mmCIF file of C-alpha atoms in Angstrom:
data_model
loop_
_atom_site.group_PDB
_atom_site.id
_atom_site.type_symbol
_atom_site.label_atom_id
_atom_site.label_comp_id
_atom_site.label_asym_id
_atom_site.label_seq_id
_atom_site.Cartn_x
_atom_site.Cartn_y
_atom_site.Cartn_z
ATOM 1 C CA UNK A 1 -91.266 20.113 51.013
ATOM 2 C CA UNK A 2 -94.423 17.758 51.694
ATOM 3 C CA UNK A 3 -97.715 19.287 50.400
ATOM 4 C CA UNK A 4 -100.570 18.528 52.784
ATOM 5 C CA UNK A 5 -103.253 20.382 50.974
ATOM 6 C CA UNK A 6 -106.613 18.918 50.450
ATOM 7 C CA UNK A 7 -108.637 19.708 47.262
ATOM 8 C CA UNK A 8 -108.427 23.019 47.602
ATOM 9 C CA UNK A 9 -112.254 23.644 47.773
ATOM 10 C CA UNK A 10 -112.039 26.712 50.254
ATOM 11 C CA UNK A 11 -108.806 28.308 49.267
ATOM 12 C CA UNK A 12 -108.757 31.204 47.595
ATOM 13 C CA UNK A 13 -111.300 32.969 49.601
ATOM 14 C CA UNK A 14 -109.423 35.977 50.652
ATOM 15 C CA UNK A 15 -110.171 38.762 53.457
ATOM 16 C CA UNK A 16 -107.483 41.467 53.920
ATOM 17 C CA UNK A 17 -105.815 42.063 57.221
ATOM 18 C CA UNK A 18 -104.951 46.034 58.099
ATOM 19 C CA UNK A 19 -102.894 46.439 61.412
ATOM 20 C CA UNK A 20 -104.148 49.343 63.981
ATOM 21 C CA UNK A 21 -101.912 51.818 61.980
ATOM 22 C CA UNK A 22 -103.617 51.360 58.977
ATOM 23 C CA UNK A 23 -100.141 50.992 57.398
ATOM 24 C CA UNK A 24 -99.441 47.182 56.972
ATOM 25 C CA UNK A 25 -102.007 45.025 54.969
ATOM 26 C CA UNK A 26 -102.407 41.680 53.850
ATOM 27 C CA UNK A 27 -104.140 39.498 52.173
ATOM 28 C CA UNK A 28 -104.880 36.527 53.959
ATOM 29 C CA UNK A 29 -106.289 33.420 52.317
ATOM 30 C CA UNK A 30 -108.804 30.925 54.761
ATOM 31 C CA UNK A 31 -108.929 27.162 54.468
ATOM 32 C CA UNK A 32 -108.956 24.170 56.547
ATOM 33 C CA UNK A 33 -109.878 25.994 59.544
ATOM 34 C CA UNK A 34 -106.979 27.945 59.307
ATOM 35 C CA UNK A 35 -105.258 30.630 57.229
ATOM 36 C CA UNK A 36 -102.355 31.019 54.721
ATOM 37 C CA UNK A 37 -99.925 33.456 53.891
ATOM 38 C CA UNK A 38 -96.973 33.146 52.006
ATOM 39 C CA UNK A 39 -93.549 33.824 53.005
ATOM 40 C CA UNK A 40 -93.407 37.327 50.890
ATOM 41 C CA UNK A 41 -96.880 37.791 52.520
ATOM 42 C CA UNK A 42 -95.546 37.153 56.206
ATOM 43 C CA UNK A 43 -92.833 39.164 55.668
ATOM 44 C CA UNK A 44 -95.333 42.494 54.739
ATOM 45 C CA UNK A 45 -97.146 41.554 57.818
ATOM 46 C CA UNK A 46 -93.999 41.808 60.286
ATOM 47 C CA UNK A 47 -92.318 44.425 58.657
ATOM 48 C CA UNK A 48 -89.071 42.710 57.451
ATOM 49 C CA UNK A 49 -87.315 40.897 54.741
ATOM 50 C CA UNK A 50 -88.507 37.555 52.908
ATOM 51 C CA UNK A 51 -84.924 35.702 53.648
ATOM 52 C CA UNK A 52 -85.434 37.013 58.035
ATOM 53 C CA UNK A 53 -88.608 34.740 57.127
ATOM 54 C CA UNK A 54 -87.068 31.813 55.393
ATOM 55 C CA UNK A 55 -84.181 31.932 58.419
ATOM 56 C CA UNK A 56 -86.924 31.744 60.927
ATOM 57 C CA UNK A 57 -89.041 28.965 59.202
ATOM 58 C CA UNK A 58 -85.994 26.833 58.995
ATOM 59 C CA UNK A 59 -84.799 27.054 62.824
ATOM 60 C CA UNK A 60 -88.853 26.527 63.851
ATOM 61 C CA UNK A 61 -88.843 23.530 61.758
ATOM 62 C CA UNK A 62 -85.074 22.655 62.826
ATOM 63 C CA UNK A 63 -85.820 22.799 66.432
ATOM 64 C CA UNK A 64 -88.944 20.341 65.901
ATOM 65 C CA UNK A 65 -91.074 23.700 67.233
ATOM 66 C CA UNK A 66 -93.418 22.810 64.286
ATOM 67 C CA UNK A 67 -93.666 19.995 61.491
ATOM 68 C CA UNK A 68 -93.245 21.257 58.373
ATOM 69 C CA UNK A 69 -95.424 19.145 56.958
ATOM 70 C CA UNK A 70 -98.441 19.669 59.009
ATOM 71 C CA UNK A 71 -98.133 23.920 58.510
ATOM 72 C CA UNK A 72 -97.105 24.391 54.883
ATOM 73 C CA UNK A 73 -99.117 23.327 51.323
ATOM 74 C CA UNK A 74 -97.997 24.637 48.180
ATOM 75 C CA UNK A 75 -100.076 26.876 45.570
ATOM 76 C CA UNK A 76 -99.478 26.355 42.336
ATOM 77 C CA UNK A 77 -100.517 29.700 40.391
ATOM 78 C CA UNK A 78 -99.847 30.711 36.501
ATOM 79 C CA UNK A 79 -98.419 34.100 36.402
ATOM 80 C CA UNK A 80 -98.546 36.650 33.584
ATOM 81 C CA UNK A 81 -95.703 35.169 31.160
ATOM 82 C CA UNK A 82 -98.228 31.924 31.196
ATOM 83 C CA UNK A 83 -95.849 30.018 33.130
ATOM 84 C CA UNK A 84 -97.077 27.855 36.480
ATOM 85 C CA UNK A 85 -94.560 28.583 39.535
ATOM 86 C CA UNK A 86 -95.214 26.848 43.076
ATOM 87 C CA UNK A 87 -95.645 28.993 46.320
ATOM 88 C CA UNK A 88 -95.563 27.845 49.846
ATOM 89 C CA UNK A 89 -97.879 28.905 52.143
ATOM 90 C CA UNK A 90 -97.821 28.398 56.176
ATOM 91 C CA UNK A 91 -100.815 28.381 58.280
ATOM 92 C CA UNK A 92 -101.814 30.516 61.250
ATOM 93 C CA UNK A 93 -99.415 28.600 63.875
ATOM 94 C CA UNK A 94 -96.301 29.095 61.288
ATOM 95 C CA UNK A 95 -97.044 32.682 60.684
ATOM 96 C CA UNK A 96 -97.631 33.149 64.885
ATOM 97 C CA UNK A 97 -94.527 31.430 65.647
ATOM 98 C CA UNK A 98 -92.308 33.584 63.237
ATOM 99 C CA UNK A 99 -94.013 36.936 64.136
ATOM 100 C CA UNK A 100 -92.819 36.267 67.913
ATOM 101 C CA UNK A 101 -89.337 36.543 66.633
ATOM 102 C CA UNK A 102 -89.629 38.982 64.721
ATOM 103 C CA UNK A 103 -92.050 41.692 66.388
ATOM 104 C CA UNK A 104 -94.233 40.588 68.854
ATOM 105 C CA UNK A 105 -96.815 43.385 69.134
ATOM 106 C CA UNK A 106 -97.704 42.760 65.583
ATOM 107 C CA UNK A 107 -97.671 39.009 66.271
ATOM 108 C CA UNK A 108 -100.212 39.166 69.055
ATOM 109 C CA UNK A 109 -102.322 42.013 67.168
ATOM 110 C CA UNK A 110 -103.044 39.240 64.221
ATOM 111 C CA UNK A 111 -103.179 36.459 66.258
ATOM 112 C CA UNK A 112 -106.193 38.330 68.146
ATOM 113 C CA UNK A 113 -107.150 38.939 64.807
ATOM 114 C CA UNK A 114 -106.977 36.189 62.951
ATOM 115 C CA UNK A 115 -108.780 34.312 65.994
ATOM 116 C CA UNK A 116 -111.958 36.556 65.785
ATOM 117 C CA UNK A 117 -111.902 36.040 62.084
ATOM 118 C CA UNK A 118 -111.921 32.247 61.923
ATOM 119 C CA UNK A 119 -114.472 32.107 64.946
ATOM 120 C CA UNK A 120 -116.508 34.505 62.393
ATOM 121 C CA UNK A 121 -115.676 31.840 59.865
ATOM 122 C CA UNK A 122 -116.412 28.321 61.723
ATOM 123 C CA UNK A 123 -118.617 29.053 64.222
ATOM 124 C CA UNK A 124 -121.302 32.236 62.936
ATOM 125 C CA UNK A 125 -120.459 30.811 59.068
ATOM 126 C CA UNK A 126 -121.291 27.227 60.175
ATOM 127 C CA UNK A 127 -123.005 26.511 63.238
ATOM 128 C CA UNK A 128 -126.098 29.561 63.571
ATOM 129 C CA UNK A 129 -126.331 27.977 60.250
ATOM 130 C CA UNK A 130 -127.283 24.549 61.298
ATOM 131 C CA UNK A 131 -129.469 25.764 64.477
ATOM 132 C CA UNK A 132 -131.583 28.127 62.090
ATOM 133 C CA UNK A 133 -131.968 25.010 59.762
ATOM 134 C CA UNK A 134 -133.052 23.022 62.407
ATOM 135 C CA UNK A 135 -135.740 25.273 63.403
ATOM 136 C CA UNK A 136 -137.125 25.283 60.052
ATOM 137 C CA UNK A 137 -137.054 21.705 59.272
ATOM 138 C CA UNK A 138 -140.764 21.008 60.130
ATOM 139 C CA UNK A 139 -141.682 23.701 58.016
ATOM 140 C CA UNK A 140 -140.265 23.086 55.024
ATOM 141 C CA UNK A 141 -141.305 19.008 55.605
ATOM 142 C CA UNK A 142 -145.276 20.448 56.067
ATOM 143 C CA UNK A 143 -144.824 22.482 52.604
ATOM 144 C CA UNK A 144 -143.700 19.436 50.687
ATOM 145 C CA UNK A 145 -146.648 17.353 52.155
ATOM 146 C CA UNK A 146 -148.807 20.050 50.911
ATOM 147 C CA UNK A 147 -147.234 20.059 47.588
ATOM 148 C CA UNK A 148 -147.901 16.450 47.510
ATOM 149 C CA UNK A 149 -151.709 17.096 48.029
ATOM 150 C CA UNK A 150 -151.904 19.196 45.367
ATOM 151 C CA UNK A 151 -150.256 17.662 42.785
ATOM 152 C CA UNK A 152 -152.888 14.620 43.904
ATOM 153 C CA UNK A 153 -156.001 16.916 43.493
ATOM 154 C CA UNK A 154 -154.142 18.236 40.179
ATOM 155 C CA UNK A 155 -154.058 15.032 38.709
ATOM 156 C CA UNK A 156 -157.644 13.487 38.896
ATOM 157 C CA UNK A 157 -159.428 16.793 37.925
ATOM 158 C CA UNK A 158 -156.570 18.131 35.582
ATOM 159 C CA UNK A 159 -158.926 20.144 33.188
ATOM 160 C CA UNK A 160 -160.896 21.653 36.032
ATOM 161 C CA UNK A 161 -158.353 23.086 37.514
ATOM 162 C CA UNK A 162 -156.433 25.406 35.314
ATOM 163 C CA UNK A 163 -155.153 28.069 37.713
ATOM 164 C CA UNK A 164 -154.561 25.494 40.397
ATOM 165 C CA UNK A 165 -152.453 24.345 38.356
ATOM 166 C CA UNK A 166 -150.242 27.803 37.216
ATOM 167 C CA UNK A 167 -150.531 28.090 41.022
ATOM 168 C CA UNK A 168 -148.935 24.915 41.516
ATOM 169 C CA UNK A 169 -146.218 25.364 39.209
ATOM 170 C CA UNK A 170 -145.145 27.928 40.765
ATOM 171 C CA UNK A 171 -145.260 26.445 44.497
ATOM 172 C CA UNK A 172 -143.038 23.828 43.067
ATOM 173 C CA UNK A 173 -140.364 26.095 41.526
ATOM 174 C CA UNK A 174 -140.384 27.683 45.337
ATOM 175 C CA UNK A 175 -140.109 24.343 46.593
ATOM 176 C CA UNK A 176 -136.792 23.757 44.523
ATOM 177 C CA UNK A 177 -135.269 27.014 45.901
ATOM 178 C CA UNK A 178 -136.041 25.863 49.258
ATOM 179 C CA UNK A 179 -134.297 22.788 48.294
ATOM 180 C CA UNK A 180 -131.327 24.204 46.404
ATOM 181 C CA UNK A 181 -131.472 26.477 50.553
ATOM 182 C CA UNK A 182 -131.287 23.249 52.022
ATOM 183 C CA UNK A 183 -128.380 21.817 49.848
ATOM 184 C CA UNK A 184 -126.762 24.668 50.577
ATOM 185 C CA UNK A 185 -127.073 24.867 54.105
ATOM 186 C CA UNK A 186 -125.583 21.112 54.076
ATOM 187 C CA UNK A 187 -122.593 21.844 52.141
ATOM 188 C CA UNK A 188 -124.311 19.749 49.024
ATOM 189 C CA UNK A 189 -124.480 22.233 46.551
ATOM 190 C CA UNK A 190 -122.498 21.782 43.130
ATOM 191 C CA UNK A 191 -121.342 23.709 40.087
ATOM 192 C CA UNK A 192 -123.977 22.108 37.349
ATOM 193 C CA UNK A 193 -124.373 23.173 33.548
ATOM 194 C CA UNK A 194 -121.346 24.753 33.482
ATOM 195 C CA UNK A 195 -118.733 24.717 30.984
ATOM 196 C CA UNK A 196 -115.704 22.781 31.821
ATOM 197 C CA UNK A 197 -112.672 22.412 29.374
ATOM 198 C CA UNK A 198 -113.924 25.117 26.768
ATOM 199 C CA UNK A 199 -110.292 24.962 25.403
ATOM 200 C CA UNK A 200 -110.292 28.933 25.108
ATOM 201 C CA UNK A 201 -108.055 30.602 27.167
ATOM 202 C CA UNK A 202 -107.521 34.223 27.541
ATOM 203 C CA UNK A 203 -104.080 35.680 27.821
ATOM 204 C CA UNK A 204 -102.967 39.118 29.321
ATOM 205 C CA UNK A 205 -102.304 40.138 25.485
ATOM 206 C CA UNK A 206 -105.539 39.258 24.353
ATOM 207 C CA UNK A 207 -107.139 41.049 27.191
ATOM 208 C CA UNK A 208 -105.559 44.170 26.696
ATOM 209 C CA UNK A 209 -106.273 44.191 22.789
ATOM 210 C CA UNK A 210 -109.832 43.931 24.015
ATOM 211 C CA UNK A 211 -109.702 46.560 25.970
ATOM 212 C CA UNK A 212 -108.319 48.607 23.145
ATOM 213 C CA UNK A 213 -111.334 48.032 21.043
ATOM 214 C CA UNK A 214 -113.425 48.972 23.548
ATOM 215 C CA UNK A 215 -111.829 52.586 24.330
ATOM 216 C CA UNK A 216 -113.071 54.132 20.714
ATOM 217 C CA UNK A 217 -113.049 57.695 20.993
ATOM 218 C CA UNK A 218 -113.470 57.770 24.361
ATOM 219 C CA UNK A 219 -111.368 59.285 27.230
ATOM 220 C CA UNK A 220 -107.571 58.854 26.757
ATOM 221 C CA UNK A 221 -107.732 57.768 30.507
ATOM 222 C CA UNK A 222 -110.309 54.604 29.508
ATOM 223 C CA UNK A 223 -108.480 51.200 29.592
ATOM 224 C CA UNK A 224 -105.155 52.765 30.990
ATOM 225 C CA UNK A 225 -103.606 50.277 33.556
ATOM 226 C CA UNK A 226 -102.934 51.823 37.056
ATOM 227 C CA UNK A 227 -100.784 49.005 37.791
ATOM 228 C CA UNK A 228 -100.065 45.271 37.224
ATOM 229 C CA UNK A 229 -103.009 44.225 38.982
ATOM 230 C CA UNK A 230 -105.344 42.952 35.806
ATOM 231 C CA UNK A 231 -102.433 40.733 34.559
ATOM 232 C CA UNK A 232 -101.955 39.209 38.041
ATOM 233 C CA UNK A 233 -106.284 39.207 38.169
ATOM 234 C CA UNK A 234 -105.710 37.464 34.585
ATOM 235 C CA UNK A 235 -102.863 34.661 35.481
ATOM 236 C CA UNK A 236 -105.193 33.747 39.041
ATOM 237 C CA UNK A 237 -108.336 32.561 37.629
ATOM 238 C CA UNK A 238 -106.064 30.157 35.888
ATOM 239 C CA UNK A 239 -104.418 29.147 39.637
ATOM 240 C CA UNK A 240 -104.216 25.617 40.421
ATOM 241 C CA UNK A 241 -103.920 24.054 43.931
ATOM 242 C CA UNK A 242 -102.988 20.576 44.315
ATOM 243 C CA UNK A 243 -103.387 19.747 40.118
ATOM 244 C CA UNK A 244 -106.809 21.064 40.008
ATOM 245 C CA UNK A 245 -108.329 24.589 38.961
ATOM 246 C CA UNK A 246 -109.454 26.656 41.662
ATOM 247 C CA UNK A 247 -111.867 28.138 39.082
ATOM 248 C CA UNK A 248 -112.566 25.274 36.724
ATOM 249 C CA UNK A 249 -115.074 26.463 34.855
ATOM 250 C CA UNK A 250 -115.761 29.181 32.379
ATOM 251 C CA UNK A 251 -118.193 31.285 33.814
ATOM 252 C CA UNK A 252 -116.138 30.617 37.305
ATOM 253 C CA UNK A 253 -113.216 32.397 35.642
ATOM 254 C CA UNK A 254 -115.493 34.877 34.670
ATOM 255 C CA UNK A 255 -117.466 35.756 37.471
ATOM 256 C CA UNK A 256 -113.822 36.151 39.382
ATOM 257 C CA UNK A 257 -111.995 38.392 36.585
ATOM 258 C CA UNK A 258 -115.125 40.373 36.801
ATOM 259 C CA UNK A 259 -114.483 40.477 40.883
ATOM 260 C CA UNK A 260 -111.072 41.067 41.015
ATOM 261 C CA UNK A 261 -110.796 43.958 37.845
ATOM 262 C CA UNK A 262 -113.422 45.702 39.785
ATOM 263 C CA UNK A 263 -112.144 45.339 43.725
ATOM 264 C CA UNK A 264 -108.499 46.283 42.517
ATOM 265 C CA UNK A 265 -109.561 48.832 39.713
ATOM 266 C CA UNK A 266 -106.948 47.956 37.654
ATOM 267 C CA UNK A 267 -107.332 50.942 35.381
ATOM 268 C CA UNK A 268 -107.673 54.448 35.598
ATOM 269 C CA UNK A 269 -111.076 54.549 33.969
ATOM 270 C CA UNK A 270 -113.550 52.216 32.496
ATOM 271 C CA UNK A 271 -113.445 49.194 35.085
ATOM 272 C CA UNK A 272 -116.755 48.203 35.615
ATOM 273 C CA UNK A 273 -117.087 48.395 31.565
ATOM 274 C CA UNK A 274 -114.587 46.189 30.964
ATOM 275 C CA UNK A 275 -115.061 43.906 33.472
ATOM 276 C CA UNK A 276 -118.245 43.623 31.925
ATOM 277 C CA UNK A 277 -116.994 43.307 28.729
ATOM 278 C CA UNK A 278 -114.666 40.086 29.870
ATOM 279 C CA UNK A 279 -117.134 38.655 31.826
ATOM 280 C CA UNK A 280 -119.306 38.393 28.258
ATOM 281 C CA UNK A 281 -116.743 37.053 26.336
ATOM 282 C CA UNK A 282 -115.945 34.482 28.242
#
């Protein structure tokens, strides 16, 4: 199997699909223009069995219905017994094409769907953001001219001055937030002072003896898992897609083991504590 995938910079944002019932869910990962669900994941979706999904994959690639090279990338993820496995995932036209044969009312409910969501994504995510930017160019151009006055008056009367100048400072830190606004609006912002390659790495075990010490004499309900979400929330921030982290840093992990032990609450009591708690350590 061929992986296609790019660097990975988008995937991994997830948004979970619920159909009209409210009994089938998903969660449904966006990148490239597109989105990705596995084959376990498709089969949830439609209501069947994962090998009813591998059967139909095969004849849609057999028939030359779809390339499988141009619908499928592979995920490579670390799961909770440390080791790193490889999942394929098949974008929205895969998915489609298989849900036809398998139940079509549930095919055409997420392909309705899944089309509102990625106009949400491209068009309201990308475009309204360029027009608004646009529109505020000629602003933000006349508050850097006047910044550049300033700083001109500051300088040849830089004793006289003293609260132009506080005044100043503080115009220019506003100016760099407008710029960092600006940089973001363009797509140019990037991860900086952040610690890459800290050589720590936390396990599921050392989590959970963590959590221990922070139960005391508390409730007998604190630090209890509900399920096996916080060693699955554990083995993802250390996912890689195409040989590279999709969290590479270590306040990236961080921030997203805080995320996902919250959104999932992975214990019966004491989440937002020990998310905390994780998100300090690392």
């Amino acid at each position: 199997m061929k992986n296609t995938a790019n660097s990975g910079e988008n995937f991994g944002k997830v948004i979970f699909y619920t159909d009209k019932g409210g009994k089938t869910g998903v969660e449904v990962q966006i990148d490239r223009e597109t989105l990705w669900l596995s084959q376990k994941q498709i089969a949830v979706l439609f209501g069947t069995k994962r090998p009813a999904i591998t059967k139909h994959l095969a004849n849609i690639f057999k028939s030359g219905e779809l390339r499988e090279d141009s619908v499928c990338s592979i995920l490579e993820h670390t799961a909770a017994d440390s080791k790193t496995y490889k999942t394929a995932f098949y974008n929205l036209d895969a998915v489609i094409s298989v849900g036809y044969r398998v139940n079509s009312n549930r095919a055409t409910q997420f392909r309705i769907w899944a089309t509102n969501i990625l106009r949400r994504h491209l068009v309201d995510g990308y475009t309204i953001n360029q027009k608004l930017l646009k529109a505020k160019e000629e602003k933000f151009l006349a508050f850097q001219r006047a910044i550049k006055l300033i700083e001109t008056v500051r300088a040849s009367k830089p004793l006289e001055y003293q609260e132009a100048m506080g005044l100043l400072d503080v115009i220019r830190d506003y100016s760099r937030a407008l710029g960092l606004l600006d940089d973001y609006d363009h797509n140019r912002v990037s991860v900086k002072g952040v610690s890459r390659g800290s050589g720590f790495r936390l396990t599921y075990e050392l989590a959970l003896k963590a959590v221990a010490q922070l139960q005391g004499g508390g409730s007998t309900l604190f630090g209890r898992e509900k399920d096996k979400s916080f060693a699955s929330s554990v083995a993802t921030i250390y996912q890689t897609f195409s040989g590279k982290e999709l969290y590479p840093s270590a306040e990236e992990k961080a921030a997203h083991l805080l995320y996902f032990v919250v959104k999932n609450h992975s214990f019966v009591d004491g989440n937002k504590r020990i998310a905390a708690a994780l998100f300090l350590w690392f």
